[in-house]
Amino acid sequence: MARTKISDVAREAGVSLGTVSNAINHPERVRPDTLALVNEAIDRLGYLPNQTARLLAGGVNAVIGLVLPRLNHGCSLQIANGARNEAIRAGYDLIIMNTDDDQEVERRYLQFCVGMQLAGVLVQPSTYQVPRPLRSLPVPVVFLSAPDVPDGALSVSADYAAQGRLIAEHVLSRGATHIAVVGETSRPPLAQRLEGVRAVAAEHPEAHFEVINRGNRYGSSDGARLGAKLARRDPLTRPDAIIGLADAIAVGAVAGAQAAGCAVPDGIMVAGCDGNPLAWGGSVSLTTCSPAGYEIGRKGVQMLVAQINAEREAEAAEAAGVPSAAAAEAMRREWYPSALDYPGMAPAAQNAAAEAEIKNRHEFVRPFLLERASTMGADAAQKGAIGSIGAIPSIPELDVGSYL
Amino acid sequence: MARTKISDVAREAGVSLGTVSNAINHPERVRPDTLALVNEAIDRLGYLPNQTARLLAGGVNAVIGLVLPRLNHGCSLQIANGARNEAIRAGYDLIIMNTDDDQEVERRYLQFCVGMQLAGVLVQPSTYQVPRPLRSLPVPVVFLSAPDVPDGALSVSADYAAQGRLIAEHVLSRGATHIAVVGETSRPPLAQRLEGVRAVAAEHPEAHFEVINRGNRYGSSDGARLGAKLARRDPLTRPDAIIGLADAIAVGAVAGAQAAGCAVPDGIMVAGCDGNPLAWGGSVSLTTCSPAGYEIGRKGVQMLVAQINAEREAEAAEAAGVPSAAAAEAMRREWYPSALDYPGMAPAAQNAAAEAEIKNRHEFVRPFLLERASTMGADAAQKGAIGSIGAIPSIPELDVGSYL
DNA sequence: CTGAAAGCGCTAACAT
DNA sequence: ATGTTAGCGCTTTCAG
């Protein structure tokens, strides 16, 4: 399996080595008939350029690396898809690496990215703290969903507190007066959602908020248990709304409440918080926030590309003898929030999502509301139901392709 | 951002360039104190070797590429996870590429893999036919879920027909006599599942099989429509079991039947066929096949690694002047089906899954049954229900982490 | 055990 | 427009 190289092509085409290189990289510099000759030889020999050699000789690798701690969370998939689409749009390819929460593997992957001279890297650190060696990599980096980020680094995460606020305000607007907030808050995202809910609670002393700090992050059975328990209370102490600090918990709560003989949303409203499509399969479609992952991936790539360009500019400037003070400025100029193309979302919602808050160099993806049957009145629910079969309750469409 | 190179380390450590290289690649060839000196310098300078240069100089890239047409199908995720775990186990890293069904992007990714001198590539072609240029790549390749594979190429796919057989036999064993098979069979996997069902039908003339060739592959609403329609038939013509040729269809059918006032499984049994965890969120947990993806990824990597080793051996032999006829044999010897470590599966089931059929060089992943509430009698269903809350119907546990 | 030197395949100056 | 040549950073002989 001795691979054919550029000199083979040159010989086959009867031209020199440099001409072949030009034909590949600068076709305009070569006469059309020579070009045809070369391309023919390339096809005939099935020549594929050795990327490592090109890179070593000074090429740039138009590839972005995405290092994720896991693949099997709804959010990871969204991030990967958002990043991929934006990367392709910007002329880059994206390669995805799954560390499976293994720090050693993470280290290897990052070394691979740097070693392969990738154009840039998006990293979602496996722990909630960015490990030391990751803090200065000789390659543009953007951190995703990492609350603790090195000084001056770029990052983009979901605005968890805003999710909590959004959902709390929504159930209040739907008439809730006694709201049970369910979820175990040892993990920052849930804790921040709870903070958002609490902020709303502080603004609404007339409503009663009850926090039940329990329920596994990824399981729905705790939610079911708690939902049933809450639904079985006597009417005086029973909440009229449940907020699950994660959608999986909320879905469980729906099932639990129903099993306890309490209709959703008529007997009790239920809402999630994190827009996790993997948890949307319940018998009543769930009101929740927009999934943040797609936007995180999309924005991450935008920031990364901006950084890559800025760096290129800075280097070019430096080469031209210009002081590199302007370099930082170039980056700031480069970065602009462009129009969204979130699939299947209303334009208004898109704009809402696009209004990103910029603090230092950390972007936050703002949520918008996905109002569905679990908090809708009977009238509104009608619209959410599947059309022609009257008797069927709203069944969430499992078109996995477009949701994730 | 001029990266530190090996000569910098050499200067810093006060040794020669070659010694640093040895310290990195053959630590045993260098005196311990010199080694320490070098490592210190490496740390101090934050040196990261340039992978492209190493590769160009003859190194091998212990990285396997996985090229997938999409990320957001349950199966893709399983493949990615199975492949990753097996790859890490075998000492390789895995990078994942999502072509999103774009042939041009697929071409670029494959060129990237070859150009980067990856150790091998797993490809799930985006169409059901392997494109021409893919048919001979100068790198070990294993095709995944590709019915049409070039001569002599390695491949691994799910045994779709066996899935159909398995489910058909199961519902028969549960007492079904009139079975409706629902699903649109223009795509090979569904068509082959149907064939499996038909094979069983042929062996059981006493049972009535009715094929309804409709229902979108990834949507559940068609399933719901059809499920309701079937459930509303009068008792004489109403089927007592529905087989969805995809789980999404089956989940829809469950909801549709229930909405039409027909209990599942007491009024009508329902089963899926493809073990798609993304469709497991319905109100009754679904009987279906084991998800094939994890095993496909796992076996794919095993075959790939075997091929890589065989090739290495063959090259070594060739270098030693031995005729390369033995090379093919080496490969055959290398490849052995090892013990499974499918997470959360019973040992017996593991063995069943491990019994892979080997035809030429195509492996098929055999399914095993996941019997759940949608086909269980009242007695059996009890066991499947969530323990402590008696009244709650069996709610599928949304522990996404372990299913996908 | 160490150091010097020859490429790996390619790109980008340069020379023609 | 085409051919020639000097590296890119590293590994690996091969002498010391």
PDB file of N, CA and C in Angstrom, chain B residues 290 295 340 342 344-355 366-370:
ATOM      1  N   SER B 290     -33.084  -5.535  20.714  1.00  0.00           N
ATOM      2  CA  SER B 290     -31.934  -4.855  21.265  1.00  0.00           C
ATOM      3  C   SER B 290     -31.423  -3.851  20.233  1.00  0.00           C
ATOM      4  N   GLU B 295     -23.299  -2.576  19.086  1.00  0.00           N
ATOM      5  CA  GLU B 295     -22.559  -3.738  18.602  1.00  0.00           C
ATOM      6  C   GLU B 295     -21.939  -3.495  17.227  1.00  0.00           C
ATOM      7  N   LEU B 340     -18.326  -9.943  24.968  1.00  0.00           N
ATOM      8  CA  LEU B 340     -19.064  -8.689  24.908  1.00  0.00           C
ATOM      9  C   LEU B 340     -19.001  -7.949  26.223  1.00  0.00           C
ATOM     10  N   TYR B 342     -21.522  -5.360  26.596  1.00  0.00           N
ATOM     11  CA  TYR B 342     -22.674  -4.490  26.396  1.00  0.00           C
ATOM     12  C   TYR B 342     -23.219  -4.084  27.749  1.00  0.00           C
ATOM     13  N   GLY B 344     -25.279  -3.160  30.871  1.00  0.00           N
ATOM     14  CA  GLY B 344     -26.630  -3.355  31.382  1.00  0.00           C
ATOM     15  C   GLY B 344     -27.416  -4.470  30.725  1.00  0.00           C
ATOM     16  N   MET B 345     -26.728  -5.408  30.101  1.00  0.00           N
ATOM     17  CA  MET B 345     -27.448  -6.514  29.474  1.00  0.00           C
ATOM     18  C   MET B 345     -27.118  -7.790  30.248  1.00  0.00           C
ATOM     19  N   ALA B 346     -28.064  -8.661  30.295  1.00  0.00           N
ATOM     20  CA  ALA B 346     -27.831  -9.920  30.987  1.00  0.00           C
ATOM     21  C   ALA B 346     -26.795 -10.746  30.224  1.00  0.00           C
ATOM     22  N   PRO B 347     -25.985 -11.526  30.949  1.00  0.00           N
ATOM     23  CA  PRO B 347     -24.941 -12.343  30.301  1.00  0.00           C
ATOM     24  C   PRO B 347     -25.498 -13.232  29.190  1.00  0.00           C
ATOM     25  N   ALA B 348     -26.649 -13.833  29.446  1.00  0.00           N
ATOM     26  CA  ALA B 348     -27.230 -14.712  28.434  1.00  0.00           C
ATOM     27  C   ALA B 348     -27.505 -13.932  27.156  1.00  0.00           C
ATOM     28  N   ALA B 349     -28.081 -12.757  27.348  1.00  0.00           N
ATOM     29  CA  ALA B 349     -28.389 -11.919  26.197  1.00  0.00           C
ATOM     30  C   ALA B 349     -27.099 -11.540  25.476  1.00  0.00           C
ATOM     31  N   GLN B 350     -26.062 -11.257  26.250  1.00  0.00           N
ATOM     32  CA  GLN B 350     -24.782 -10.913  25.644  1.00  0.00           C
ATOM     33  C   GLN B 350     -24.298 -12.014  24.729  1.00  0.00           C
ATOM     34  N   ASN B 351     -24.367 -13.213  25.220  1.00  0.00           N
ATOM     35  CA  ASN B 351     -23.911 -14.324  24.392  1.00  0.00           C
ATOM     36  C   ASN B 351     -24.716 -14.419  23.110  1.00  0.00           C
ATOM     37  N   ALA B 352     -26.013 -14.264  23.272  1.00  0.00           N
ATOM     38  CA  ALA B 352     -26.870 -14.317  22.094  1.00  0.00           C
ATOM     39  C   ALA B 352     -26.421 -13.276  21.080  1.00  0.00           C
ATOM     40  N   ALA B 353     -26.106 -12.104  21.578  1.00  0.00           N
ATOM     41  CA  ALA B 353     -25.703 -11.028  20.677  1.00  0.00           C
ATOM     42  C   ALA B 353     -24.339 -11.313  20.064  1.00  0.00           C
ATOM     43  N   ALA B 354     -23.521 -12.046  20.780  1.00  0.00           N
ATOM     44  CA  ALA B 354     -22.158 -12.274  20.320  1.00  0.00           C
ATOM     45  C   ALA B 354     -22.082 -13.305  19.205  1.00  0.00           C
ATOM     46  N   GLU B 355     -23.094 -14.150  19.151  1.00  0.00           N
ATOM     47  CA  GLU B 355     -23.080 -15.170  18.113  1.00  0.00           C
ATOM     48  C   GLU B 355     -23.291 -14.550  16.749  1.00  0.00           C
ATOM     49  N   ARG B 366     -26.737  -9.861  15.431  1.00  0.00           N
ATOM     50  CA  ARG B 366     -27.999 -10.520  15.724  1.00  0.00           C
ATOM     51  C   ARG B 366     -28.733  -9.817  16.856  1.00  0.00           C
ATOM     52  N   PRO B 367     -30.005  -9.662  16.716  1.00  0.00           N
ATOM     53  CA  PRO B 367     -30.789  -8.997  17.761  1.00  0.00           C
ATOM     54  C   PRO B 367     -31.178  -9.973  18.863  1.00  0.00           C
ATOM     55  N   PHE B 368     -31.466  -9.444  20.016  1.00  0.00           N
ATOM     56  CA  PHE B 368     -32.161 -10.264  21.005  1.00  0.00           C
ATOM     57  C   PHE B 368     -33.357  -9.476  21.510  1.00  0.00           C
ATOM     58  N   LEU B 369     -34.258 -10.172  22.172  1.00  0.00           N
ATOM     59  CA  LEU B 369     -35.546  -9.565  22.496  1.00  0.00           C
ATOM     60  C   LEU B 369     -35.471  -8.690  23.738  1.00  0.00           C
ATOM     61  N   LEU B 370     -36.064  -7.520  23.661  1.00  0.00           N
ATOM     62  CA  LEU B 370     -36.298  -6.721  24.854  1.00  0.00           C
ATOM     63  C   LEU B 370     -37.796  -6.739  25.110  1.00  0.00           C
TER      64      LEU B 370
END
